[in-house]
Amino acid sequence: MTTTELVLNPHLALPDIIELTRTEGDAWKLSHVRRVLKLIGLIGAGMVYDETAVTIATYLHDWGAYPRFQQPGVEHALRSRQVAETLILPRMVLPDTAVAIILETIEYHDYRDFRPVQSTEALLLREADFLDFLGIIGLVREYGRGPKEMESACRTVLKRRELIQDRFTLPVAQQMAATRLARLAQCLAWLQEESFDFL
Ligand SMILES: [Fe+2]
Ligand SMILES: [Fe+2]
């Protein structure tokens, strides 16, 4: 980690976190956060949760995968939690309850993590993050990630779908997942037809 180059204010607020997400991640990663926040609003409608905590957690959830913060051998969700815990949250004015929620929400978000979550906020981020891997957006994201290799991108999308598709628990997320899974299946079938399976 090259934190020596990162000069942080002693006090950080949400606009600083947003700006750091844009500069340390990039526009592509910031768009993912914005979609996930939108999804959380939709799948969490009518639920009681700490909106500030889940918003901060969503901005921070993938920081462990950003070049400045990533560490070989440390899974990105855990690394994101470490960065939040040591570098970011101590600079924010937040109640202890919110800090605990944010840390759990970040650490447990990844689809490869099958541990149950405790908080509503962690459930919301997890299922919203799952949804952004499905449908047309999931396919486009994978191709947008590069490199110029269509077959492996397709394999990754299918493998991820296997791990995600049966894990939605929130009713709106289940409905959205069903729509996205159907679109993804149709899109993959068209891709196969138009490419004559030469990917
Ligand atoms: Fe992630
Ligand atoms: Fe994510």
Coordinates of N, CA and C and ligand atoms in Angstrom, one line a residue:
M1 N 0.8 -1.2 0.0 CA 0.0 0.0 0.0 C 0.9 1.2 0.0
T2 N 0.5 2.2 -0.8 CA 1.3 3.4 -0.9 C 0.6 4.6 -0.2
T3 N 0.2 4.4 1.1 CA -0.6 5.4 1.8 C 0.3 6.6 2.1
T4 N 1.6 6.5 1.9 CA 2.4 7.7 2.2 C 2.1 8.9 1.2
E5 N 1.6 8.5 0.0 CA 1.3 9.6 -0.9 C -0.1 10.1 -0.7
L6 N -0.9 9.4 0.1 CA -2.3 9.8 0.3 C -2.4 10.7 1.5
V7 N -2.6 12.0 1.3 CA -2.7 12.9 2.4 C -4.2 13.1 2.7
L8 N -4.6 12.6 3.9 CA -6.0 12.7 4.3 C -6.2 13.8 5.3
N9 N -7.3 14.5 5.2 CA -7.7 15.5 6.2 C -8.0 14.8 7.5
P10 N -7.7 15.4 8.6 CA -8.0 14.8 9.9 C -9.5 14.5 10.1
H11 N -10.3 15.3 9.4 CA -11.8 15.1 9.5 C -12.3 14.8 8.1
L12 N -13.0 13.7 8.0 CA -13.6 13.4 6.6 C -15.1 13.3 6.8
A13 N -15.8 13.8 5.7 CA -17.2 13.7 5.6 C -17.6 12.9 4.3
L14 N -18.9 12.6 4.1 CA -19.3 11.9 3.0 C -18.8 12.4 1.6
P15 N -18.8 13.8 1.4 CA -18.3 14.3 0.1 C -16.8 13.9 -0.1
D16 N -16.1 13.9 1.0 CA -14.6 13.5 0.8 C -14.5 12.0 0.4
I17 N -15.4 11.2 1.0 CA -15.4 9.8 0.7 C -15.8 9.5 -0.8
I18 N -16.7 10.3 -1.2 CA -17.2 10.2 -2.6 C -16.0 10.6 -3.6
E19 N -15.4 11.7 -3.2 CA -14.3 12.2 -4.1 C -13.1 11.2 -4.1
L20 N -12.8 10.6 -2.9 CA -11.7 9.6 -2.8 C -12.1 8.3 -3.6
T21 N -13.4 8.0 -3.6 CA -13.8 6.8 -4.4 C -13.5 7.0 -5.9
R22 N -13.8 8.3 -6.3 CA -13.6 8.6 -7.7 C -12.1 8.7 -8.0
T23 N -11.3 9.3 -7.1 CA -9.9 9.4 -7.5 C -9.1 8.1 -7.3
E24 N -9.4 7.4 -6.2 CA -8.6 6.2 -5.9 C -9.1 5.0 -6.7
G25 N -10.4 5.0 -6.9 CA -11.0 3.9 -7.8 C -10.9 4.5 -9.2
D26 N -12.0 4.8 -9.8 CA -12.1 5.6 -11.0 C -13.6 5.8 -11.3
A27 N -13.9 6.4 -12.5 CA -15.3 6.7 -12.8 C -16.1 5.4 -12.9
W28 N -15.4 4.3 -13.4 CA -16.1 3.0 -13.6 C -16.5 2.4 -12.3
K29 N -15.6 2.5 -11.3 CA -15.9 2.0 -9.9 C -16.9 2.9 -9.2
L30 N -16.9 4.2 -9.4 CA -17.8 5.1 -8.8 C -19.2 4.8 -9.4
S31 N -19.3 4.5 -10.6 CA -20.6 4.2 -11.2 C -21.2 2.9 -10.6
H32 N -20.4 1.9 -10.3 CA -20.8 0.7 -9.6 C -21.4 1.1 -8.3
V33 N -20.7 1.9 -7.5 CA -21.3 2.4 -6.2 C -22.6 3.1 -6.4
R34 N -22.7 3.9 -7.4 CA -24.0 4.7 -7.6 C -25.1 3.7 -7.9
R35 N -24.8 2.7 -8.7 CA -25.9 1.7 -9.1 C -26.3 0.9 -7.8
V36 N -25.3 0.5 -7.1 CA -25.6 -0.3 -5.9 C -26.4 0.6 -4.9
L37 N -26.1 1.8 -4.7 CA -26.9 2.7 -3.8 C -28.3 2.8 -4.3
K38 N -28.5 2.9 -5.6 CA -29.8 3.0 -6.2 C -30.6 1.6 -5.9
L39 N -29.9 0.5 -6.1 CA -30.5 -0.8 -5.8 C -30.9 -0.9 -4.3
I40 N -30.0 -0.5 -3.4 CA -30.3 -0.5 -2.0 C -31.6 0.2 -1.7
G41 N -31.8 1.4 -2.3 CA -33.0 2.1 -2.1 C -34.2 1.4 -2.6
L42 N -34.1 0.6 -3.7 CA -35.2 -0.1 -4.2 C -35.5 -1.4 -3.4
I43 N -34.5 -2.2 -3.1 CA -34.7 -3.4 -2.4 C -35.0 -3.2 -0.9
G44 N -34.6 -2.1 -0.4 CA -34.7 -1.8 1.0 C -36.0 -0.9 1.3
A45 N -36.8 -0.7 0.3 CA -38.0 0.2 0.5 C -38.8 -0.4 1.6
G46 N -39.2 0.5 2.5 CA -40.0 0.0 3.6 C -39.3 -0.6 4.8
M47 N -38.0 -0.9 4.6 CA -37.2 -1.5 5.7 C -36.6 -0.4 6.6
V48 N -36.3 -0.8 7.8 CA -35.7 0.2 8.7 C -34.2 -0.1 8.7
Y49 N -33.4 0.9 8.3 CA -32.0 0.7 8.4 C -31.3 2.1 8.5
D50 N -30.0 2.0 8.8 CA -29.2 3.2 8.9 C -28.7 3.7 7.5
E51 N -29.4 4.6 7.0 CA -29.0 5.0 5.6 C -27.6 5.6 5.5
T52 N -27.2 6.4 6.5 CA -25.9 6.9 6.5 C -24.8 5.8 6.5
A53 N -25.0 4.9 7.4 CA -24.1 3.8 7.6 C -23.9 3.0 6.3
V54 N -25.1 2.6 5.7 CA -25.0 1.8 4.5 C -24.4 2.6 3.3
T55 N -24.7 3.9 3.3 CA -24.1 4.7 2.2 C -22.6 4.8 2.3
I56 N -22.1 5.0 3.5 CA -20.6 5.1 3.7 C -20.0 3.7 3.4
A57 N -20.7 2.6 3.9 CA -20.2 1.3 3.6 C -20.1 1.0 2.1
T58 N -21.1 1.4 1.4 CA -21.2 1.2 -0.1 C -20.0 1.9 -0.8
Y59 N -19.8 3.1 -0.4 CA -18.7 3.8 -1.0 C -17.3 3.1 -0.8
L60 N -17.2 2.6 0.5 CA -15.9 2.0 0.9 C -15.8 0.5 0.5
H61 N -16.8 -0.1 0.1 CA -16.8 -1.6 0.1 C -15.8 -2.3 -0.8
D62 N -15.4 -1.6 -1.8 CA -14.4 -2.2 -2.8 C -13.0 -1.5 -2.7
W63 N -12.8 -0.6 -1.8 CA -11.5 0.1 -1.7 C -10.3 -0.9 -1.6
G64 N -10.6 -2.0 -1.0 CA -9.5 -3.0 -0.8 C -9.0 -3.6 -2.1
A65 N -9.8 -3.4 -3.2 CA -9.4 -3.8 -4.5 C -8.7 -2.7 -5.3
Y66 N -8.7 -1.5 -4.8 CA -8.1 -0.4 -5.5 C -6.6 -0.5 -5.4
P67 N -5.9 -0.1 -6.5 CA -4.4 -0.3 -6.5 C -3.7 0.2 -5.3
R68 N -4.1 1.4 -4.8 CA -3.4 1.9 -3.6 C -3.5 1.0 -2.4
F69 N -4.6 0.4 -2.2 CA -4.9 -0.3 -1.0 C -4.8 -1.8 -1.0
Q70 N -4.9 -2.4 -2.2 CA -4.9 -3.9 -2.3 C -3.6 -4.5 -1.8
Q71 N -3.8 -5.7 -1.2 CA -2.6 -6.4 -0.6 C -2.7 -7.8 -1.1
P72 N -1.6 -8.3 -1.7 CA -1.6 -9.7 -2.2 C -1.9 -10.7 -1.0
G73 N -2.8 -11.6 -1.3 CA -3.2 -12.6 -0.3 C -4.2 -12.2 0.6
V74 N -4.7 -10.9 0.6 CA -5.8 -10.5 1.4 C -7.0 -10.2 0.6
E75 N -8.0 -10.9 0.8 CA -9.3 -10.8 0.1 C -9.8 -9.4 0.1
H76 N -10.3 -8.9 -1.0 CA -10.6 -7.4 -1.1 C -11.6 -6.9 -0.1
A77 N -12.6 -7.8 0.3 CA -13.6 -7.3 1.2 C -13.0 -7.1 2.6
L78 N -12.1 -8.0 3.0 CA -11.4 -7.9 4.3 C -10.5 -6.7 4.3
R79 N -9.8 -6.5 3.1 CA -8.9 -5.4 3.0 C -9.6 -4.1 3.0
S80 N -10.8 -4.0 2.4 CA -11.7 -2.8 2.5 C -12.0 -2.5 3.9
R81 N -12.4 -3.5 4.7 CA -12.7 -3.3 6.1 C -11.5 -2.8 6.8
Q82 N -10.3 -3.3 6.6 CA -9.1 -2.8 7.3 C -8.8 -1.4 7.0
V83 N -9.0 -1.0 5.7 CA -8.8 0.4 5.3 C -9.8 1.3 6.0
A84 N -11.0 0.9 6.0 CA -12.1 1.7 6.6 C -11.8 1.8 8.1
E85 N -11.4 0.7 8.7 CA -11.3 0.7 10.2 C -10.1 1.5 10.6
T86 N -9.0 1.5 9.9 CA -7.8 2.1 10.3 C -7.6 3.5 9.8
L87 N -8.0 3.7 8.6 CA -7.7 5.0 7.9 C -8.9 6.0 7.7
I88 N -10.0 5.5 7.5 CA -11.2 6.4 7.2 C -12.1 6.6 8.3
L89 N -12.7 5.6 8.9 CA -13.7 5.8 9.9 C -13.2 6.6 11.2
P90 N -11.9 6.4 11.6 CA -11.5 7.2 12.7 C -11.5 8.7 12.4
R91 N -11.5 9.1 11.1 CA -11.5 10.5 10.8 C -13.0 11.0 10.6
M92 N -14.0 10.2 10.8 CA -15.3 10.6 10.6 C -16.1 10.7 11.9
V93 N -17.0 11.6 12.0 CA -17.8 11.7 13.2 C -19.0 10.7 13.1
L94 N -18.9 9.6 13.8 CA -20.0 8.5 13.6 C -20.2 7.9 15.0
P95 N -21.4 7.5 15.3 CA -21.6 6.7 16.5 C -21.0 5.3 16.4
D96 N -20.6 4.8 17.6 CA -20.0 3.4 17.5 C -20.9 2.4 16.9
T97 N -22.2 2.5 17.1 CA -23.1 1.5 16.5 C -23.0 1.6 14.9
A98 N -22.9 2.8 14.4 CA -22.8 2.9 12.9 C -21.4 2.4 12.4
V99 N -20.4 2.6 13.2 CA -19.1 2.1 12.8 C -19.1 0.5 12.7
A100 N -19.7 -0.1 13.7 CA -19.8 -1.6 13.7 C -20.6 -2.1 12.5
I101 N -21.7 -1.4 12.2 CA -22.5 -1.7 11.0 C -21.7 -1.6 9.7
I102 N -21.0 -0.5 9.6 CA -20.3 -0.2 8.4 C -19.2 -1.3 8.2
L103 N -18.5 -1.6 9.3 CA -17.4 -2.6 9.1 C -18.0 -4.0 8.8
E104 N -19.1 -4.4 9.4 CA -19.7 -5.7 9.0 C -20.2 -5.7 7.6
T105 N -20.8 -4.6 7.2 CA -21.4 -4.5 5.9 C -20.3 -4.6 4.8
I106 N -19.2 -3.9 5.0 CA -18.1 -4.0 4.1 C -17.5 -5.4 4.0
E107 N -17.2 -5.9 5.2 CA -16.5 -7.2 5.2 C -17.3 -8.4 4.6
Y108 N -18.6 -8.4 4.8 CA -19.4 -9.5 4.4 C -20.0 -9.3 3.0
H109 N -19.6 -8.3 2.2 CA -20.4 -8.0 1.0 C -20.2 -9.0 -0.1
D110 N -19.1 -9.6 -0.2 CA -18.7 -10.3 -1.4 C -19.5 -11.6 -1.6
Y111 N -19.8 -11.9 -2.9 CA -20.6 -13.1 -3.2 C -19.9 -14.4 -2.9
R112 N -18.6 -14.4 -2.7 CA -17.9 -15.6 -2.4 C -18.0 -15.9 -0.9
D113 N -18.5 -15.0 -0.2 CA -18.6 -15.1 1.3 C -20.0 -15.6 1.6
F114 N -20.1 -16.8 2.2 CA -21.3 -17.5 2.5 C -21.7 -17.3 3.9
R115 N -21.0 -16.6 4.7 CA -21.3 -16.5 6.1 C -22.6 -15.6 6.3
P116 N -23.5 -16.0 7.2 CA -24.7 -15.2 7.4 C -24.3 -13.8 7.9
V117 N -25.1 -12.8 7.6 CA -24.9 -11.4 8.1 C -25.8 -11.1 9.2
Q118 N -25.4 -10.2 10.1 CA -26.2 -9.8 11.3 C -27.1 -8.6 11.0
S119 N -26.6 -7.6 10.3 CA -27.3 -6.4 10.2 C -28.1 -6.3 8.9
T120 N -29.2 -5.5 8.9 CA -30.0 -5.2 7.7 C -29.1 -4.6 6.6
E121 N -28.2 -3.7 7.1 CA -27.4 -2.9 6.1 C -26.4 -3.9 5.4
A122 N -25.9 -4.9 6.1 CA -25.0 -5.8 5.4 C -25.8 -6.7 4.4
L123 N -27.0 -7.0 4.7 CA -27.9 -7.8 3.8 C -28.2 -6.9 2.6
L124 N -28.5 -5.7 2.8 CA -28.8 -4.8 1.7 C -27.6 -4.6 0.7
L125 N -26.5 -4.4 1.2 CA -25.3 -4.2 0.3 C -25.0 -5.5 -0.4
R126 N -25.0 -6.6 0.3 CA -24.7 -7.9 -0.3 C -25.7 -8.2 -1.4
E127 N -27.0 -8.0 -1.2 CA -27.9 -8.4 -2.3 C -27.9 -7.4 -3.4
A128 N -27.7 -6.1 -3.1 CA -27.6 -5.1 -4.2 C -26.3 -5.3 -5.0
D129 N -25.2 -5.7 -4.3 CA -24.0 -6.0 -5.1 C -24.1 -7.2 -5.9
F130 N -24.9 -8.2 -5.4 CA -25.2 -9.4 -6.3 C -25.9 -9.0 -7.5
L131 N -26.9 -8.1 -7.4 CA -27.8 -7.7 -8.5 C -26.9 -7.0 -9.6
D132 N -25.9 -6.3 -9.2 CA -25.1 -5.6 -10.2 C -24.2 -6.5 -11.0
F133 N -24.2 -7.8 -10.6 CA -23.5 -8.8 -11.4 C -24.4 -9.6 -12.4
L134 N -25.7 -9.3 -12.3 CA -26.6 -10.0 -13.1 C -27.2 -9.1 -14.2
G135 N -28.0 -9.7 -15.2 CA -28.6 -8.9 -16.2 C -27.6 -8.4 -17.2
I136 N -28.1 -7.5 -18.0 CA -27.2 -6.9 -19.1 C -26.0 -6.2 -18.4
I137 N -26.3 -5.5 -17.3 CA -25.3 -4.7 -16.6 C -24.1 -5.6 -16.2
G138 N -24.5 -6.8 -15.7 CA -23.5 -7.8 -15.2 C -22.6 -8.2 -16.3
L139 N -23.2 -8.5 -17.5 CA -22.5 -8.9 -18.7 C -21.6 -7.8 -19.2
V140 N -22.1 -6.6 -19.3 CA -21.4 -5.5 -19.8 C -20.2 -5.1 -18.9
R141 N -20.5 -5.2 -17.6 CA -19.4 -4.9 -16.6 C -18.2 -5.9 -16.8
E142 N -18.5 -7.1 -17.0 CA -17.5 -8.1 -17.1 C -16.7 -7.9 -18.4
Y143 N -17.3 -7.5 -19.5 CA -16.6 -7.2 -20.7 C -15.8 -5.9 -20.6
G144 N -16.4 -5.0 -19.8 CA -15.8 -3.7 -19.6 C -14.5 -3.8 -18.8
R145 N -14.4 -4.9 -18.0 CA -13.3 -5.1 -17.1 C -12.0 -5.5 -17.9
G146 N -12.3 -6.0 -19.2 CA -11.2 -6.5 -20.0 C -10.6 -7.7 -19.5
P147 N -9.5 -8.3 -20.0 CA -8.9 -7.8 -21.3 C -9.7 -8.3 -22.5
K148 N -9.1 -8.2 -23.7 CA -9.8 -8.5 -24.9 C -9.9 -10.0 -25.0
E149 N -10.8 -10.6 -24.3 CA -10.9 -12.1 -24.3 C -12.3 -12.4 -23.9
M150 N -13.1 -12.7 -25.0 CA -14.6 -12.8 -24.8 C -15.0 -14.1 -24.1
E151 N -14.2 -15.2 -24.4 CA -14.6 -16.5 -23.8 C -14.5 -16.5 -22.3
S152 N -13.4 -16.0 -21.8 CA -13.2 -16.0 -20.4 C -14.2 -15.1 -19.6
A153 N -14.5 -14.0 -20.3 CA -15.5 -13.1 -19.7 C -16.8 -13.8 -19.5
C154 N -17.2 -14.5 -20.6 CA -18.5 -15.3 -20.6 C -18.4 -16.4 -19.5
R155 N -17.3 -17.0 -19.4 CA -17.2 -18.1 -18.3 C -17.3 -17.5 -16.9
T156 N -16.7 -16.3 -16.7 CA -16.8 -15.7 -15.4 C -18.2 -15.3 -15.1
V157 N -18.9 -14.7 -16.0 CA -20.3 -14.4 -15.8 C -21.1 -15.6 -15.4
L158 N -20.9 -16.7 -16.1 CA -21.7 -17.9 -15.8 C -21.3 -18.5 -14.4
K159 N -20.1 -18.5 -14.1 CA -19.6 -19.0 -12.8 C -20.2 -18.1 -11.7
R160 N -20.2 -16.8 -11.9 CA -20.7 -16.0 -10.8 C -22.2 -16.1 -10.7
R161 N -22.9 -16.3 -11.8 CA -24.3 -16.5 -11.8 C -24.6 -17.7 -10.9
E162 N -23.9 -18.8 -11.1 CA -24.1 -20.0 -10.3 C -24.0 -19.8 -8.8
L163 N -23.1 -18.9 -8.4 CA -22.9 -18.6 -7.0 C -23.9 -17.7 -6.4
I164 N -24.5 -16.9 -7.3 CA -25.4 -15.8 -6.8 C -26.9 -16.1 -6.9
Q165 N -27.3 -16.8 -8.0 CA -28.7 -16.8 -8.4 C -29.7 -17.3 -7.3
D166 N -29.3 -18.2 -6.4 CA -30.3 -18.7 -5.4 C -30.1 -18.1 -4.1
R167 N -29.4 -17.0 -4.0 CA -29.1 -16.4 -2.6 C -29.9 -15.2 -2.2
F168 N -30.8 -14.8 -3.1 CA -31.5 -13.6 -2.7 C -32.6 -13.9 -1.7
T169 N -32.7 -13.0 -0.7 CA -33.7 -13.3 0.4 C -34.8 -12.1 0.5
L170 N -34.4 -11.0 0.0 CA -35.3 -9.8 0.1 C -36.3 -9.9 -1.1
P171 N -37.6 -9.7 -0.9 CA -38.6 -10.0 -1.9 C -38.3 -9.1 -3.2
V172 N -38.0 -7.8 -3.1 CA -37.8 -7.0 -4.3 C -36.5 -7.5 -5.0
A173 N -35.5 -7.8 -4.2 CA -34.3 -8.3 -4.8 C -34.6 -9.6 -5.6
Q174 N -35.4 -10.5 -5.0 CA -35.7 -11.7 -5.7 C -36.4 -11.4 -7.0
Q175 N -37.4 -10.5 -7.0 CA -38.1 -10.1 -8.3 C -37.1 -9.5 -9.3
M176 N -36.2 -8.6 -8.8 CA -35.3 -8.0 -9.8 C -34.3 -9.1 -10.3
A177 N -33.9 -10.0 -9.4 CA -32.9 -11.0 -9.8 C -33.6 -11.9 -10.9
A178 N -34.9 -12.2 -10.7 CA -35.6 -13.1 -11.7 C -35.5 -12.4 -13.1
T179 N -35.8 -11.1 -13.1 CA -35.8 -10.4 -14.4 C -34.4 -10.3 -15.0
R180 N -33.4 -10.1 -14.1 CA -32.1 -10.0 -14.6 C -31.5 -11.3 -15.1
L181 N -31.9 -12.4 -14.4 CA -31.5 -13.7 -14.8 C -32.1 -14.1 -16.2
A182 N -33.3 -13.7 -16.4 CA -34.0 -14.1 -17.7 C -33.3 -13.3 -18.8
R183 N -33.1 -12.0 -18.5 CA -32.4 -11.1 -19.5 C -31.0 -11.6 -19.9
L184 N -30.3 -12.0 -18.8 CA -28.9 -12.5 -19.0 C -29.0 -13.8 -19.9
A185 N -29.9 -14.7 -19.6 CA -30.0 -16.0 -20.3 C -30.3 -15.7 -21.8
Q186 N -31.2 -14.7 -22.0 CA -31.6 -14.3 -23.4 C -30.4 -13.7 -24.1
C187 N -29.7 -12.8 -23.4 CA -28.6 -12.1 -24.0 C -27.4 -13.1 -24.3
L188 N -27.2 -14.1 -23.4 CA -26.2 -15.1 -23.7 C -26.5 -16.0 -24.9
A189 N -27.8 -16.3 -25.0 CA -28.3 -17.1 -26.1 C -28.1 -16.3 -27.4
W190 N -28.4 -15.0 -27.4 CA -28.2 -14.2 -28.7 C -26.7 -14.1 -29.0
L191 N -25.9 -13.9 -27.9 CA -24.5 -13.8 -28.1 C -23.9 -15.1 -28.8
Q192 N -24.4 -16.2 -28.3 CA -24.0 -17.5 -28.9 C -24.4 -17.6 -30.3
E193 N -25.7 -17.2 -30.6 CA -26.2 -17.3 -32.0 C -25.4 -16.4 -32.9
E194 N -25.2 -15.1 -32.5 CA -24.6 -14.2 -33.4 C -23.1 -14.5 -33.6
S195 N -22.5 -15.1 -32.6 CA -21.0 -15.3 -32.7 C -20.7 -16.7 -33.3
F196 N -21.8 -17.5 -33.5 CA -21.6 -18.9 -33.9 C -20.7 -19.6 -32.9
D197 N -20.8 -19.1 -31.7 CA -20.0 -19.7 -30.6 C -18.5 -19.5 -30.7
F198 N -18.1 -18.6 -31.6 CA -16.7 -18.3 -31.7 C -16.4 -17.1 -30.8
L199 N -16.1 -17.3 -29.6 CA -15.8 -16.1 -28.7 C -14.3 -16.0 -28.4
Ligands
FE1 FE -16.5 -6.3 -3.9
FE2 FE -18.9 -4.1 -5.4

